[in-house]
Amino acid sequence: MNIKDIRLSGLKFIKEKPVKILVVCSSKGGVGKSTVTFILASLLSEKFRVGVYDFDFTNPSLSTLFNSRLSFHEDYGIVPPEIFKNIFFLSLDSFLDYNYIALRRESVTNIILELLTITNWPEIDYLLIDTPPTITDTLLDIIKFLPNANYIVVSYFSLLSLSSVQRLINVINNSKKEILGVIINEVQKNQKNKFNLRQDILKNFNLKNFNLKNFNLKNFKNIIFLPYIKNIEKFYGKIERIRKLPILKDFKINLDKYILNSS
Amino acid sequence: MHEFSLAKAAKQTIIDNYKEHRKIIILIGEIQQIDKILFKQALEKEIKELSIEIEYQEIPAKFRCNVCQHEFLYDDLDLTEEEKENIHFIPETIYIFVKCPKCGSNDFNIIQGRGVYIQLPS
């Protein structure tokens, strides 16, 4: 019999936890995955207890968004700190501060396994996982190690981003995992109605002669528009202010409809 | 304590793979810097009903630089207590604190001595 890594059996405990896992992901960089995670945590924690993992190990941003670098404490594993009421947050940033960590892929897998095995989450209803861009190890490991996870895909309203994200959607669909919603981030008021058809995309981006024969939006189910929030930096670490933003009214309705009410 | 969660994972591994065996070997990587007495007590309490003999072996840590190929050991490192504590929890934080002693690169591999594994005696 081969050598067994104890963490593979240790994963059982997170898999059996009665918690809904939401993976915030995008194949495109800089589209606001961490911002979306921050907003989701702010809104969900109004009613639920929410755990948040920052799995973007080499470039963690959530501690800046939450304005918190509180470290964990030890109690039968590592216990993430409650950084705001109902938000429990764990990031390598509490080790890094403003230092850096450069990782090859085996190390990424090791950190994921280690964290999933030794994190002793308090009672939580949702576990949000922020991920780095691209379709590489972190996403593939989550698909492999957390079979019950659900996915929230983030994109900009741009041809570059949408065409990238359609690949990611195919990867997740091919893995037989559920995409709860595609969040189109930083949408301007006049863009919402121009999303539906390929022709409209072509028109909107002024690409009449562009060859988009392989580009289609049929896999973009449960589209949720997240409006552009002016001076968003002012809201970093201000959970209450995020919750009260009138501009998020429709987003909250769609969040309830697609994310919270899904089985 | 962190050792308790590792003991819990080790117990689950034994139940999943080794409960019919009379003896197993637990390999503990040096980088993990586990409190072995605490880990042993926690695990043996968890699995006392299985009556399995456990042999513990520590695997020395060894690193190889990806840039200059230099190999070095855990004992060669000059780590503070706080850095050791961080590495104890998440061994990969070693990449924050350690550089190749020869060329100064952070780009090195852990060749051995990471993690906790179980195997059968040969």
Tab-separated table of N, CA, C and O in Angstrom, chain A residues 13 16 70 91 115 127 143 185 189 193 198 228 235 241 251:
chain	number	residue	atom	x	y	z
A	13	PHE	N	-13.815	16.341	6.988
A	13	PHE	CA	-14.510	17.187	7.968
A	13	PHE	C	-15.115	18.432	7.318
A	13	PHE	O	-16.208	18.833	7.663
A	16	GLU	N	-18.102	17.342	5.142
A	16	GLU	CA	-19.318	16.952	5.867
A	16	GLU	C	-19.966	18.106	6.607
A	16	GLU	O	-21.032	17.963	7.178
A	70	LEU	N	-6.036	40.649	10.977
A	70	LEU	CA	-6.080	39.899	12.232
A	70	LEU	C	-5.670	38.450	11.977
A	70	LEU	O	-6.044	37.864	10.965
A	91	SER	N	-6.649	34.393	5.791
A	91	SER	CA	-5.822	34.726	4.628
A	91	SER	C	-4.359	34.556	4.988
A	91	SER	O	-3.958	34.802	6.134
A	115	LEU	N	-4.853	24.064	4.636
A	115	LEU	CA	-5.884	24.946	5.199
A	115	LEU	C	-7.206	24.206	5.373
A	115	LEU	O	-7.873	24.339	6.395
A	127	LEU	N	-19.493	29.493	3.188
A	127	LEU	CA	-18.037	29.637	3.095
A	127	LEU	C	-17.718	30.209	1.714
A	127	LEU	O	-17.953	29.563	0.697
A	143	ILE	N	-12.118	22.162	-7.344
A	143	ILE	CA	-13.045	21.235	-8.015
A	143	ILE	C	-12.808	19.804	-7.506
A	143	ILE	O	-13.742	19.057	-7.233
A	185	ASN	N	-19.514	42.641	-13.414
A	185	ASN	CA	-19.102	43.663	-12.451
A	185	ASN	C	-18.922	45.038	-13.112
A	185	ASN	O	-18.584	45.131	-14.289
A	189	LYS	N	-25.008	52.146	-16.100
A	189	LYS	CA	-26.476	52.132	-16.250
A	189	LYS	C	-26.923	51.726	-17.657
A	189	LYS	O	-27.849	50.956	-17.832
A	193	ASN	N	-29.035	46.617	-20.724
A	193	ASN	CA	-29.953	46.104	-21.738
A	193	ASN	C	-29.242	45.619	-22.986
A	193	ASN	O	-29.857	45.094	-23.897
A	198	ARG	N	-25.919	38.122	-29.050
A	198	ARG	CA	-24.588	38.259	-29.622
A	198	ARG	C	-24.500	39.497	-30.519
A	198	ARG	O	-23.524	40.226	-30.494
A	228	TYR	N	-21.442	49.725	-11.098
A	228	TYR	CA	-20.195	50.429	-10.798
A	228	TYR	C	-20.384	51.249	-9.522
A	228	TYR	O	-21.328	52.036	-9.415
A	235	PHE	N	-15.318	52.505	0.776
A	235	PHE	CA	-16.154	51.510	1.459
A	235	PHE	C	-15.344	50.326	2.002
A	235	PHE	O	-15.900	49.422	2.596
A	241	ARG	N	-21.881	50.220	5.575
A	241	ARG	CA	-22.122	51.173	4.477
A	241	ARG	C	-22.382	50.441	3.155
A	241	ARG	O	-23.189	50.872	2.345
A	251	PHE	N	-29.069	44.247	-7.107
A	251	PHE	CA	-28.072	43.183	-6.910
A	251	PHE	C	-28.497	42.272	-5.751
A	251	PHE	O	-28.408	41.052	-5.854
